[in-house]
PDB file of C-alpha atoms in Angstrom:
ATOM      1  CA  UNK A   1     127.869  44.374  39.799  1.00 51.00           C
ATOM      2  CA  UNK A   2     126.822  43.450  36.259  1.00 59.00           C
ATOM      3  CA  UNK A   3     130.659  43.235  35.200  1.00 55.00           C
ATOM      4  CA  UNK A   4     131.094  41.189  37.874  1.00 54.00           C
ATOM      5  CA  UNK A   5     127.892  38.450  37.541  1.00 53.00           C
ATOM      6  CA  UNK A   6     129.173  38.414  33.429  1.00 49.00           C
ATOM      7  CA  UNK A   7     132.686  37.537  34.139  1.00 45.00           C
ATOM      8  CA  UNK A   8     131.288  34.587  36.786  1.00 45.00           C
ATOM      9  CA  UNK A   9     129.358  33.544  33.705  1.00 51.00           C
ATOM     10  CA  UNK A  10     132.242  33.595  31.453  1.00 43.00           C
ATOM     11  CA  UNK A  11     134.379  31.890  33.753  1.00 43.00           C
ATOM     12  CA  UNK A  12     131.498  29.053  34.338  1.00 41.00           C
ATOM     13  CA  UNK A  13     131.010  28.179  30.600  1.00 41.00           C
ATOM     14  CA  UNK A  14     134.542  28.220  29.869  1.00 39.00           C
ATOM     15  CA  UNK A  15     135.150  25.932  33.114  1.00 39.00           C
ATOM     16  CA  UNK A  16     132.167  23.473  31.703  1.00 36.00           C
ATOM     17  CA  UNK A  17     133.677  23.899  28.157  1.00 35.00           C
ATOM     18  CA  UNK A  18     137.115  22.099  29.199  1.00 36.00           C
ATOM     19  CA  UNK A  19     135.766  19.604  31.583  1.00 33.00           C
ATOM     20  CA  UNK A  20     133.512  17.990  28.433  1.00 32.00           C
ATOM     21  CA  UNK A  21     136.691  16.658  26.242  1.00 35.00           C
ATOM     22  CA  UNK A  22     137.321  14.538  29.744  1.00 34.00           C
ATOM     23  CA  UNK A  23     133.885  13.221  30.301  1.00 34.00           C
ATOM     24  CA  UNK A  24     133.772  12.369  26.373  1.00 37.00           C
ATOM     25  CA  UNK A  25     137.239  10.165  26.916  1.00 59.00           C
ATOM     26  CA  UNK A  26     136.086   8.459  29.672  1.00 73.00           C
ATOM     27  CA  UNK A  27     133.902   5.600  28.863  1.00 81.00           C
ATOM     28  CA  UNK A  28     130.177   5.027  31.256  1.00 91.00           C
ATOM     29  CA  UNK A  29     131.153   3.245  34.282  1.00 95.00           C
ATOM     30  CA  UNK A  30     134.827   3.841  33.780  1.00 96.00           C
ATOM     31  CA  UNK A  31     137.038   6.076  36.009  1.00 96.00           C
ATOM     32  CA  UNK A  32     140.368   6.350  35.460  1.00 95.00           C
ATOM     33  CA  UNK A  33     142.225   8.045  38.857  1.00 96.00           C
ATOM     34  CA  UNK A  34     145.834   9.379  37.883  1.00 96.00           C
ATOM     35  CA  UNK A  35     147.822   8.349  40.800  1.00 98.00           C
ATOM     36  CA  UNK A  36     151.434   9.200  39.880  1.00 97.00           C
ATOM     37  CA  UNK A  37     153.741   9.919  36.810  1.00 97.00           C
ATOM     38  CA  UNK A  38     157.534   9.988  37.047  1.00 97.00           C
ATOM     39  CA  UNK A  39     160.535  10.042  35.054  1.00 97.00           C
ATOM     40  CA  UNK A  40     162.828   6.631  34.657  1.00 96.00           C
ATOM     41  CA  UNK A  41     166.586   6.576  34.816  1.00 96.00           C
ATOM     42  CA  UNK A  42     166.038   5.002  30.944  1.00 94.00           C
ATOM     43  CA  UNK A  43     166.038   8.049  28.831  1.00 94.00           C
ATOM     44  CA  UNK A  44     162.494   9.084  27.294  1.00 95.00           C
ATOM     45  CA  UNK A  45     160.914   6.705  29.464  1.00 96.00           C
ATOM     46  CA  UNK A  46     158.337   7.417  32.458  1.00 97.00           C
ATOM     47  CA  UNK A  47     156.412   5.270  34.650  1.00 98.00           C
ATOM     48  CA  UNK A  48     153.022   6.009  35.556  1.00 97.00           C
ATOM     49  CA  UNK A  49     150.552   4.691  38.149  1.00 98.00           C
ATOM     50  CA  UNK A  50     146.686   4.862  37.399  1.00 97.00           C
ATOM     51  CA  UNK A  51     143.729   3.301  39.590  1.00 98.00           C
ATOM     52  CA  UNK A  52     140.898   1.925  37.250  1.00 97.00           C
ATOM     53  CA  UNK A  53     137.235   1.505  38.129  1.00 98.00           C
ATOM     54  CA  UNK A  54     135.016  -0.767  36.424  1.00 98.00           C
ATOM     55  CA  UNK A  55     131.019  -0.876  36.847  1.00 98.00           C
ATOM     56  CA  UNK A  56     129.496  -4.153  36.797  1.00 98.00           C
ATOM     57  CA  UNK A  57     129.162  -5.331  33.118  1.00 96.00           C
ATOM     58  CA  UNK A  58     130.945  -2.550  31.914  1.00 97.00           C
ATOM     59  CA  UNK A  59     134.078  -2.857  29.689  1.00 96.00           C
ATOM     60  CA  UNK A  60     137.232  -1.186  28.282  1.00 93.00           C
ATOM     61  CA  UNK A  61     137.691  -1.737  24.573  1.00 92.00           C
ATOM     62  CA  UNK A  62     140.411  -3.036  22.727  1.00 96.00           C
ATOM     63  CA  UNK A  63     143.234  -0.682  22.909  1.00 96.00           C
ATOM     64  CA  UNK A  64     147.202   0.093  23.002  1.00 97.00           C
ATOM     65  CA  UNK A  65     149.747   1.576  25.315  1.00 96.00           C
ATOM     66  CA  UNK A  66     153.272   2.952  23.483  1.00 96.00           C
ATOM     67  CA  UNK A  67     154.974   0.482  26.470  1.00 97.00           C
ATOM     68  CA  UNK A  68     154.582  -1.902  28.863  1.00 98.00           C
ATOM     69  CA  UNK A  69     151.516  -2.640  31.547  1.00 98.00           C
ATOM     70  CA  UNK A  70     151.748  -3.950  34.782  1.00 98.00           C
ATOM     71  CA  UNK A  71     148.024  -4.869  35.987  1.00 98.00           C
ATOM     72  CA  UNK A  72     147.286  -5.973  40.040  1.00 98.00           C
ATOM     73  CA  UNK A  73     143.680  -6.195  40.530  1.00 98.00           C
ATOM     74  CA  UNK A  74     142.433  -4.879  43.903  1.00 98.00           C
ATOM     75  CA  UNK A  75     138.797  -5.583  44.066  1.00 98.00           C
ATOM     76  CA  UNK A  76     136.075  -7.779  42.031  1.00 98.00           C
ATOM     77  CA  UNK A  77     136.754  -9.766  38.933  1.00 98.00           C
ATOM     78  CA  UNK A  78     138.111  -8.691  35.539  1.00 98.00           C
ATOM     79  CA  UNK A  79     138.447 -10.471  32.249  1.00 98.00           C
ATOM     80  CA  UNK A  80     141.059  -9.973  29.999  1.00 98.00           C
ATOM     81  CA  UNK A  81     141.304  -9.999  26.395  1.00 98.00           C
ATOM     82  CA  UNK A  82     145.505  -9.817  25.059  1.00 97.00           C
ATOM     83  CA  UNK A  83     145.975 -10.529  21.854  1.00 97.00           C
ATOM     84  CA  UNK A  84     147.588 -14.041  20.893  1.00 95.00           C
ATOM     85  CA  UNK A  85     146.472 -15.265  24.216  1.00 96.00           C
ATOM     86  CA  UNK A  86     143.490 -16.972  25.425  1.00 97.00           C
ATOM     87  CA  UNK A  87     140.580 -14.814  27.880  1.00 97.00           C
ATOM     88  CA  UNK A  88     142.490 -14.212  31.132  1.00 97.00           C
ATOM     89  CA  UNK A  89     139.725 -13.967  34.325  1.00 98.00           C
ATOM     90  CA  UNK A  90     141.485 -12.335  37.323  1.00 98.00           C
ATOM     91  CA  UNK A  91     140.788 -11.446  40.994  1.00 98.00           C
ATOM     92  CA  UNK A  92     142.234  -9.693  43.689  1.00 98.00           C
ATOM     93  CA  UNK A  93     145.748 -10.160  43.905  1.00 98.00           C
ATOM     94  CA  UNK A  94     145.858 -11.624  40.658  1.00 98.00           C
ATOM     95  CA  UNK A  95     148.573  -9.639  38.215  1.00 98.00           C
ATOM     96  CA  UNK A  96     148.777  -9.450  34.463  1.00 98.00           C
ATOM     97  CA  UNK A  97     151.981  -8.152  32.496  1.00 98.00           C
ATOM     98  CA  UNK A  98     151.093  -7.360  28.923  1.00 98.00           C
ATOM     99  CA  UNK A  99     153.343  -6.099  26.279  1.00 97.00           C
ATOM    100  CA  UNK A 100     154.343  -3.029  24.891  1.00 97.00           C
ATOM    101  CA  UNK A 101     151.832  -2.579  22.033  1.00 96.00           C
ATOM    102  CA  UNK A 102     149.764  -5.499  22.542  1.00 98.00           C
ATOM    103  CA  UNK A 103     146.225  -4.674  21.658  1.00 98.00           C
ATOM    104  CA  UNK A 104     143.982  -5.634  24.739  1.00 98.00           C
ATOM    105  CA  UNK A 105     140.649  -5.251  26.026  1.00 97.00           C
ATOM    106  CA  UNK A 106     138.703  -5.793  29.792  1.00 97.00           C
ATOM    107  CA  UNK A 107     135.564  -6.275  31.299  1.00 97.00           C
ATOM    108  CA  UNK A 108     133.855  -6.485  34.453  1.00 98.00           C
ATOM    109  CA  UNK A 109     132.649 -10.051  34.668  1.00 98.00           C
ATOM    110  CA  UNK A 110     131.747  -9.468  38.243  1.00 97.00           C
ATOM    111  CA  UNK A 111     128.260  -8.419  40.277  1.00 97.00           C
ATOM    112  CA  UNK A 112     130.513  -5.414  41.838  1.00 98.00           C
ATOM    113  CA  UNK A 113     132.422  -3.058  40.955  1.00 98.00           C
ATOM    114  CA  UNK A 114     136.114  -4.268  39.927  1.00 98.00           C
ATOM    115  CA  UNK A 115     139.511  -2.345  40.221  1.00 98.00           C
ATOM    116  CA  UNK A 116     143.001  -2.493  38.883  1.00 98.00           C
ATOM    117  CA  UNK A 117     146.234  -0.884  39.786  1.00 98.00           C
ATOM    118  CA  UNK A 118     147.699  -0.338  36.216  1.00 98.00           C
ATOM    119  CA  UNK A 119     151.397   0.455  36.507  1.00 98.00           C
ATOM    120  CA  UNK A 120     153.070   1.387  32.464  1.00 98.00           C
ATOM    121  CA  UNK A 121     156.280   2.043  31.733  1.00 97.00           C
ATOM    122  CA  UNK A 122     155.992   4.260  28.837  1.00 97.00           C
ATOM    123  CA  UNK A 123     157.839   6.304  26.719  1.00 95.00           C
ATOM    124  CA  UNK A 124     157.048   9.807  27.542  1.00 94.00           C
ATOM    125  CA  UNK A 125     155.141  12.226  25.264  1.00 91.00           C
ATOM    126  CA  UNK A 126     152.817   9.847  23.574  1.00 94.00           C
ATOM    127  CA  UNK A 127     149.391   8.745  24.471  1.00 94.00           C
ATOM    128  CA  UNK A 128     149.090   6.918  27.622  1.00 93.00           C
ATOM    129  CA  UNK A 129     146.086   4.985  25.437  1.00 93.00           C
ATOM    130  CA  UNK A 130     145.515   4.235  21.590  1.00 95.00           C
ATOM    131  CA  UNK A 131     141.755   2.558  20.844  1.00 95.00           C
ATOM    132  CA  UNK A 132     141.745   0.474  18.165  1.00 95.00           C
ATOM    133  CA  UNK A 133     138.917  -0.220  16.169  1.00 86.00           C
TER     134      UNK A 133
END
């Protein structure tokens, strides 16, 4: 029994040990839900579908993808920050297409919580996300 209660243990703080790296990438009031990821026809290229959830007054910071995004807000109101262009404030059913490499930033200039369908065609084995300082 005391093999058994030690390997439980083990298995717990190594489970808690590999969730942290995730909760320390994902900024407060933040959640990023992976929807899908598939490859394209083009070669080295994927798309990939990710539902993001913004608290009130929270915000993403500026920040990269290695291709191109394809934003369609669902719910509340988000206000973007693209590079070269002036503050973009959208709502739902608004869409945003920014650039491959574009350095952009949001935030949630709403009283609830706001959320985008983020489509990217990417190329595959790179970062989905680059911050930049």
């Amino acid at each position: 029994m005391t093999a058994t209660r030690l390997l439980a243990r083990a298995a717990l703080i190594a489970g808690s040990l590999l969730t942290i790296p995730t909760a320390q990438a994902q900024p407060a009031g933040i959640a990023r839900t992976d929807l899908q990821r598939h490859d394209l026809s083009a070669p080295g290229r994927e798309a990939v579908q990710v539902r993001v959830d913004v608290a009130p007054g929270k915000a993403f910071g500026r920040h990269t993808h290695p291709g191109e995004e394809i934003i369609y807000v669902l719910a509340g109101t988000l206000e973007y920050d693209v590079d070269g262009r002036p503050p973009a404030t959208l709502k739902p059913d608004d869409v945003l297409f920014i650039p491959a490499g574009t350095i952009h930033a949001a935030r949630n200039v709403g009283n609830v919580t706001a959320s985008e369908l983020a489509t990217y065609i990417v190329e595959k084995d790179k970062p989905l996300l680059t911050l930049v300082k």
